[in-house]
Every structure is written in structure tokens, then in C-alpha cells.
């Protein structure tokens, strides 16, 4: 499902116009992004938790050349689904 299909489906389910729904979704994404920059997690009830994790500096080896390289530390976004979603996925979405 692409963004346009998602916005259209959400607009139909909520009864809002497509334009208002698109603005709402963009505002939610922007608010979540601002929260991630503050290094705070976002809990969406009955869906899951989004959080930033710090990956430490590490050394990797290029398998082709054998050259060792230093990878700098960075922040990565992590998602942990709720137990409800985990159970549904285990059952194959049934």
C-alpha cells in the first residue's frame, strides 16, 4: 500500500476529506519525528513502541579487501510491536 492509497483508506474510515486526512497524518509524523530527536520513545496503544537506540562505534572489515574501517556511533529508529500484533502475526493474520 502506498501513501496515496493509505490516505484514501484512512479518509474513508474516518469520514474526513482526503486533504484533511493527509494534513493530519503529516502532523502526526512530524510530531513523532520531533519526539525522536529529543531521544524519547513514542507508545501507540495496541500497536507498538517506536524508540531511538544508540549504536556504538565499531570496527568492520571489508570482506573483499580485508581493510578495517571505523563506523562512527549513530542513532537508529527501532519498532517493537505490541503483544496483540505479535500474536496475530504468529497466527498468520487470522
Short mmCIF file of N, CA, C and O in Angstrom, two decimals:
data_model
loop_
_atom_site.label_atom_id
_atom_site.label_comp_id
_atom_site.label_asym_id
_atom_site.label_seq_id
_atom_site.Cartn_x
_atom_site.Cartn_y
_atom_site.Cartn_z
N UNK A 1 0.85 -1.17 0.00
CA UNK A 1 0.00 0.00 0.00
C UNK A 1 0.90 1.24 0.00
O UNK A 1 1.76 1.37 0.86
N UNK A 2 0.70 2.11 -0.95
CA UNK A 2 1.49 3.34 -0.98
C UNK A 2 0.81 4.44 -0.18
O UNK A 2 -0.29 4.26 0.36
N UNK A 3 1.46 5.60 -0.10
CA UNK A 3 0.96 6.70 0.73
C UNK A 3 -0.43 7.16 0.28
O UNK A 3 -1.31 7.39 1.11
N UNK A 4 -0.63 7.30 -1.02
CA UNK A 4 -1.92 7.78 -1.53
C UNK A 4 -3.05 6.81 -1.18
O UNK A 4 -4.13 7.24 -0.77
N UNK A 5 -2.79 5.52 -1.34
CA UNK A 5 -3.80 4.52 -1.00
C UNK A 5 -4.10 4.53 0.49
O UNK A 5 -5.25 4.40 0.90
N UNK A 6 -3.05 4.68 1.31
CA UNK A 6 -3.23 4.72 2.75
C UNK A 6 -4.07 5.91 3.17
O UNK A 6 -5.01 5.77 3.97
N UNK A 7 -3.77 7.09 2.64
CA UNK A 7 -4.52 8.30 2.98
C UNK A 7 -5.98 8.17 2.55
O UNK A 7 -6.89 8.52 3.31
N UNK A 8 -6.22 7.63 1.37
CA UNK A 8 -7.59 7.44 0.87
C UNK A 8 -8.37 6.48 1.76
O UNK A 8 -9.52 6.76 2.13
N UNK A 9 -7.76 5.36 2.14
CA UNK A 9 -8.41 4.38 3.00
C UNK A 9 -8.71 4.98 4.37
O UNK A 9 -9.80 4.80 4.92
N UNK A 10 -7.76 5.71 4.93
CA UNK A 10 -7.95 6.33 6.24
C UNK A 10 -9.05 7.39 6.18
O UNK A 10 -9.87 7.50 7.10
N UNK A 11 -9.11 8.15 5.09
CA UNK A 11 -10.15 9.17 4.92
C UNK A 11 -11.53 8.52 4.87
O UNK A 11 -12.49 9.02 5.46
N UNK A 12 -11.63 7.39 4.17
CA UNK A 12 -12.91 6.68 4.08
C UNK A 12 -13.34 6.16 5.45
O UNK A 12 -14.51 6.24 5.82
N UNK A 13 -12.39 5.62 6.21
CA UNK A 13 -12.72 5.06 7.53
C UNK A 13 -13.10 6.12 8.55
O UNK A 13 -13.93 5.88 9.41
N UNK A 14 -12.47 7.30 8.46
CA UNK A 14 -12.72 8.34 9.45
C UNK A 14 -13.82 9.31 9.04
O UNK A 14 -14.35 10.02 9.90
N UNK A 15 -14.11 9.40 7.77
CA UNK A 15 -15.14 10.32 7.30
C UNK A 15 -14.61 11.72 7.03
O UNK A 15 -15.38 12.63 6.74
N UNK A 16 -13.31 11.93 7.14
CA UNK A 16 -12.70 13.22 6.83
C UNK A 16 -12.37 13.28 5.34
O UNK A 16 -12.31 12.26 4.67
N UNK A 17 -12.12 14.51 4.86
CA UNK A 17 -11.70 14.65 3.48
C UNK A 17 -10.27 14.13 3.33
O UNK A 17 -9.52 14.03 4.30
N UNK A 18 -9.89 13.83 2.10
CA UNK A 18 -8.55 13.32 1.82
C UNK A 18 -7.51 14.38 2.21
O UNK A 18 -6.47 14.05 2.80
N UNK A 19 -7.80 15.65 1.91
CA UNK A 19 -6.85 16.72 2.23
C UNK A 19 -6.65 16.86 3.73
O UNK A 19 -5.52 16.97 4.21
N UNK A 20 -7.75 16.84 4.50
CA UNK A 20 -7.64 16.93 5.96
C UNK A 20 -6.92 15.73 6.54
O UNK A 20 -6.13 15.86 7.47
N UNK A 21 -7.19 14.55 5.99
CA UNK A 21 -6.53 13.34 6.46
C UNK A 21 -5.04 13.39 6.18
O UNK A 21 -4.22 13.03 7.03
N UNK A 22 -4.67 13.87 5.00
CA UNK A 22 -3.25 13.98 4.64
C UNK A 22 -2.54 14.95 5.58
O UNK A 22 -1.43 14.68 6.04
N UNK A 23 -3.18 16.07 5.90
CA UNK A 23 -2.61 17.04 6.83
C UNK A 23 -2.45 16.44 8.22
O UNK A 23 -1.41 16.60 8.87
N UNK A 24 -3.45 15.69 8.66
CA UNK A 24 -3.41 15.05 9.97
C UNK A 24 -2.28 14.04 10.06
O UNK A 24 -1.50 14.04 11.02
N UNK A 25 -2.14 13.19 9.06
CA UNK A 25 -1.08 12.19 9.05
C UNK A 25 0.28 12.86 9.02
O UNK A 25 1.20 12.46 9.75
N UNK A 26 0.44 13.91 8.23
CA UNK A 26 1.72 14.63 8.17
C UNK A 26 2.05 15.26 9.52
O UNK A 26 3.19 15.24 9.95
N UNK A 27 1.05 15.82 10.20
CA UNK A 27 1.27 16.41 11.52
C UNK A 27 1.69 15.36 12.54
O UNK A 27 2.57 15.60 13.37
N UNK A 28 1.09 14.19 12.47
CA UNK A 28 1.45 13.10 13.38
C UNK A 28 2.89 12.67 13.14
O UNK A 28 3.67 12.50 14.07
N UNK A 29 3.26 12.50 11.88
CA UNK A 29 4.62 12.08 11.54
C UNK A 29 5.63 13.14 11.98
O UNK A 29 6.69 12.81 12.53
N UNK A 30 5.32 14.41 11.78
CA UNK A 30 6.22 15.48 12.20
C UNK A 30 6.38 15.50 13.72
O UNK A 30 7.49 15.68 14.23
N UNK A 31 5.27 15.31 14.44
CA UNK A 31 5.34 15.28 15.91
C UNK A 31 6.17 14.10 16.39
O UNK A 31 6.97 14.22 17.33
N UNK A 32 6.00 12.94 15.76
CA UNK A 32 6.79 11.77 16.14
C UNK A 32 8.27 12.02 15.85
O UNK A 32 9.13 11.68 16.66
N UNK A 33 8.58 12.63 14.71
CA UNK A 33 9.96 12.93 14.36
C UNK A 33 10.61 13.87 15.36
O UNK A 33 11.76 13.67 15.76
N UNK A 34 9.86 14.88 15.80
CA UNK A 34 10.40 15.80 16.81
C UNK A 34 10.66 15.07 18.12
O UNK A 34 11.65 15.33 18.80
N UNK A 35 9.80 14.13 18.46
CA UNK A 35 9.97 13.35 19.69
C UNK A 35 11.21 12.47 19.58
O UNK A 35 11.96 12.33 20.55
N UNK A 36 11.45 11.88 18.42
CA UNK A 36 12.64 11.03 18.24
C UNK A 36 13.91 11.86 18.38
O UNK A 36 14.91 11.38 18.93
N UNK A 37 13.90 13.09 17.90
CA UNK A 37 15.08 13.95 18.01
C UNK A 37 15.38 14.29 19.47
O UNK A 37 16.51 14.58 19.82
N UNK A 38 14.35 14.26 20.32
CA UNK A 38 14.53 14.51 21.75
C UNK A 38 14.94 13.24 22.49
O UNK A 38 15.04 13.24 23.70
N UNK A 39 15.15 12.14 21.75
CA UNK A 39 15.55 10.85 22.32
C UNK A 39 14.49 10.30 23.28
O UNK A 39 14.81 9.77 24.34
N UNK A 40 13.21 10.44 22.90
CA UNK A 40 12.10 9.94 23.68
C UNK A 40 11.35 8.92 22.85
O UNK A 40 11.23 9.07 21.63
N UNK A 41 10.82 7.88 23.49
CA UNK A 41 10.06 6.87 22.75
C UNK A 41 8.61 7.31 22.59
O UNK A 41 8.10 8.15 23.34
N UNK A 42 7.94 6.72 21.58
CA UNK A 42 6.54 7.01 21.30
C UNK A 42 5.77 5.70 21.40
O UNK A 42 6.05 4.75 20.66
N UNK A 43 4.81 5.65 22.32
CA UNK A 43 3.97 4.47 22.51
C UNK A 43 2.64 4.69 21.83
O UNK A 43 1.94 5.67 22.13
N UNK A 44 2.28 3.82 20.90
CA UNK A 44 0.98 3.87 20.25
C UNK A 44 0.19 2.68 20.81
O UNK A 44 0.52 1.53 20.51
N UNK A 45 -0.83 2.95 21.64
CA UNK A 45 -1.56 1.86 22.29
C UNK A 45 -2.11 0.85 21.27
O UNK A 45 -2.59 1.22 20.21
N UNK A 46 -2.01 -0.41 21.62
CA UNK A 46 -2.48 -1.54 20.80
C UNK A 46 -1.77 -1.63 19.44
O UNK A 46 -2.28 -2.27 18.53
N UNK A 47 -0.64 -0.96 19.30
CA UNK A 47 0.13 -1.05 18.06
C UNK A 47 1.58 -1.38 18.35
O UNK A 47 2.11 -2.36 17.86
N UNK A 48 2.26 -0.52 19.13
CA UNK A 48 3.65 -0.78 19.46
C UNK A 48 4.37 0.46 19.93
O UNK A 48 3.77 1.51 20.15
N UNK A 49 5.68 0.33 20.09
CA UNK A 49 6.51 1.41 20.59
C UNK A 49 7.63 1.71 19.59
O UNK A 49 8.30 0.80 19.11
N UNK A 50 7.79 2.99 19.29
CA UNK A 50 8.90 3.47 18.46
C UNK A 50 9.90 4.10 19.40
O UNK A 50 9.52 4.90 20.26
N UNK A 51 11.18 3.76 19.26
CA UNK A 51 12.20 4.36 20.10
C UNK A 51 13.52 4.47 19.35
O UNK A 51 13.75 3.74 18.39
N UNK A 52 14.33 5.41 19.79
CA UNK A 52 15.66 5.55 19.20
C UNK A 52 16.65 4.80 20.08
O UNK A 52 16.54 4.78 21.29
N UNK A 53 17.60 4.14 19.43
CA UNK A 53 18.65 3.42 20.14
C UNK A 53 19.99 3.92 19.63
O UNK A 53 20.14 4.25 18.45
N UNK A 54 20.96 3.94 20.52
CA UNK A 54 22.30 4.38 20.15
C UNK A 54 23.14 3.17 19.78
O UNK A 54 23.24 2.22 20.54
N UNK A 55 23.69 3.19 18.58
CA UNK A 55 24.64 2.15 18.16
C UNK A 55 26.04 2.69 18.43
O UNK A 55 26.37 3.80 18.03
N UNK A 56 26.83 1.90 19.09
CA UNK A 56 28.18 2.32 19.46
C UNK A 56 29.12 2.30 18.26
O UNK A 56 28.86 1.65 17.25
N UNK A 57 30.21 3.00 18.42
CA UNK A 57 31.27 3.00 17.42
C UNK A 57 31.83 1.58 17.31
O UNK A 57 31.99 0.90 18.32
N UNK A 58 32.11 1.13 16.09
CA UNK A 58 32.62 -0.23 15.93
C UNK A 58 33.55 -0.31 14.72
O UNK A 58 33.54 0.56 13.86
N UNK A 59 34.30 -1.39 14.70
CA UNK A 59 35.23 -1.63 13.59
C UNK A 59 34.63 -2.73 12.72
O UNK A 59 34.20 -3.77 13.23
N UNK A 60 34.61 -2.49 11.41
CA UNK A 60 34.15 -3.51 10.47
C UNK A 60 35.29 -3.84 9.52
O UNK A 60 36.23 -3.06 9.37
N UNK A 61 35.18 -4.99 8.88
CA UNK A 61 36.20 -5.42 7.93
C UNK A 61 35.54 -5.60 6.57
O UNK A 61 34.54 -6.31 6.43
N UNK A 62 36.11 -4.97 5.54
CA UNK A 62 35.64 -5.13 4.18
C UNK A 62 36.05 -6.53 3.72
O UNK A 62 37.24 -6.84 3.66
N UNK A 63 35.08 -7.41 3.41
CA UNK A 63 35.43 -8.79 3.06
C UNK A 63 36.24 -8.90 1.76
O UNK A 63 37.03 -9.83 1.60
N UNK A 64 36.08 -7.96 0.85
CA UNK A 64 36.79 -8.04 -0.43
C UNK A 64 38.27 -7.65 -0.29
O UNK A 64 39.15 -8.32 -0.82
N UNK A 65 38.51 -6.57 0.45
CA UNK A 65 39.88 -6.08 0.55
C UNK A 65 40.56 -6.42 1.87
O UNK A 65 41.77 -6.31 1.99
N UNK A 66 39.77 -6.78 2.87
CA UNK A 66 40.33 -7.06 4.18
C UNK A 66 40.66 -5.79 4.95
O UNK A 66 41.21 -5.85 6.05
N UNK A 67 40.30 -4.65 4.41
CA UNK A 67 40.59 -3.37 5.05
C UNK A 67 39.64 -3.16 6.23
O UNK A 67 38.44 -3.38 6.14
N UNK A 68 40.20 -2.72 7.38
CA UNK A 68 39.41 -2.43 8.56
C UNK A 68 38.97 -0.97 8.51
O UNK A 68 39.75 -0.09 8.17
N UNK A 69 37.70 -0.73 8.87
CA UNK A 69 37.16 0.63 8.87
C UNK A 69 36.43 0.88 10.18
O UNK A 69 35.84 -0.03 10.76
N UNK A 70 36.45 2.13 10.61
CA UNK A 70 35.77 2.54 11.82
C UNK A 70 34.41 3.12 11.45
O UNK A 70 34.33 4.05 10.65
N UNK A 71 33.34 2.56 12.02
CA UNK A 71 31.99 3.07 11.79
C UNK A 71 31.64 3.95 12.98
O UNK A 71 31.69 3.50 14.13
N UNK A 72 31.31 5.22 12.75
CA UNK A 72 31.01 6.13 13.86
C UNK A 72 29.71 5.76 14.57
O UNK A 72 28.85 5.07 14.00
N UNK A 73 29.53 6.21 15.81
CA UNK A 73 28.28 5.94 16.51
C UNK A 73 27.12 6.65 15.82
O UNK A 73 27.30 7.68 15.16
N UNK A 74 25.92 6.10 15.97
CA UNK A 74 24.74 6.72 15.35
C UNK A 74 23.49 6.31 16.09
O UNK A 74 23.48 5.36 16.88
N UNK A 75 22.40 7.04 15.83
CA UNK A 75 21.10 6.72 16.38
C UNK A 75 20.29 5.99 15.31
O UNK A 75 20.31 6.37 14.14
N UNK A 76 19.58 4.95 15.72
CA UNK A 76 18.71 4.21 14.79
C UNK A 76 17.31 4.14 15.39
O UNK A 76 17.15 4.12 16.61
N UNK A 77 16.32 4.10 14.54
CA UNK A 77 14.93 4.00 14.97
C UNK A 77 14.56 2.53 15.08
O UNK A 77 14.83 1.74 14.18
N UNK A 78 13.91 2.18 16.18
CA UNK A 78 13.53 0.80 16.43
C UNK A 78 12.03 0.75 16.70
O UNK A 78 11.47 1.65 17.33
N UNK A 79 11.36 -0.30 16.23
CA UNK A 79 9.93 -0.51 16.48
C UNK A 79 9.73 -1.84 17.17
O UNK A 79 10.26 -2.86 16.73
N UNK A 80 8.96 -1.83 18.23
CA UNK A 80 8.62 -3.05 18.95
C UNK A 80 7.09 -3.18 18.93
O UNK A 80 6.39 -2.37 19.54
N UNK A 81 6.56 -4.17 18.20
CA UNK A 81 5.10 -4.30 18.13
C UNK A 81 4.50 -4.73 19.46
O UNK A 81 5.17 -5.36 20.29
N UNK A 82 3.21 -4.43 19.65
CA UNK A 82 2.52 -4.83 20.87
C UNK A 82 2.31 -6.34 20.87
O UNK A 82 2.40 -7.00 19.84
N UNK A 83 2.02 -6.88 22.03
CA UNK A 83 1.80 -8.32 22.15
C UNK A 83 0.62 -8.78 21.29
O UNK A 83 0.63 -9.88 20.75
N UNK A 84 -0.39 -7.92 21.15
CA UNK A 84 -1.56 -8.26 20.32
C UNK A 84 -1.15 -8.50 18.87
O UNK A 84 -1.55 -9.48 18.26
N UNK A 85 -0.33 -7.59 18.32
CA UNK A 85 0.12 -7.72 16.94
C UNK A 85 1.05 -8.92 16.77
O UNK A 85 0.99 -9.62 15.76
N UNK A 86 1.91 -9.14 17.77
CA UNK A 86 2.80 -10.30 17.70
C UNK A 86 2.00 -11.59 17.61
O UNK A 86 2.31 -12.48 16.82
N UNK A 87 0.96 -11.69 18.43
CA UNK A 87 0.14 -12.90 18.44
C UNK A 87 -0.59 -13.06 17.11
O UNK A 87 -0.67 -14.19 16.57
N UNK A 88 -1.11 -11.98 16.54
CA UNK A 88 -1.80 -12.07 15.26
C UNK A 88 -0.86 -12.48 14.14
O UNK A 88 -1.22 -13.26 13.27
N UNK A 89 0.37 -11.97 14.17
CA UNK A 89 1.33 -12.34 13.14
C UNK A 89 1.74 -13.80 13.25
O UNK A 89 1.97 -14.46 12.24
N UNK A 90 1.84 -14.29 14.48
CA UNK A 90 2.18 -15.71 14.68
C UNK A 90 1.12 -16.62 14.08
O UNK A 90 1.41 -17.69 13.55
N UNK A 91 -0.12 -16.17 14.17
CA UNK A 91 -1.24 -16.96 13.64
C UNK A 91 -1.46 -16.73 12.15
O UNK A 91 -2.42 -17.24 11.59
N UNK A 92 -0.61 -15.95 11.54
CA UNK A 92 -0.74 -15.69 10.12
C UNK A 92 -1.77 -14.64 9.78
O UNK A 92 -2.33 -14.63 8.69
N UNK A 93 -2.06 -13.73 10.72
CA UNK A 93 -3.01 -12.65 10.47
C UNK A 93 -4.46 -13.04 10.65
O UNK A 93 -5.35 -12.32 10.24
N UNK A 94 -4.71 -14.19 11.26
CA UNK A 94 -6.10 -14.65 11.43
C UNK A 94 -6.69 -14.11 12.70
O UNK A 94 -6.10 -13.88 13.66
#
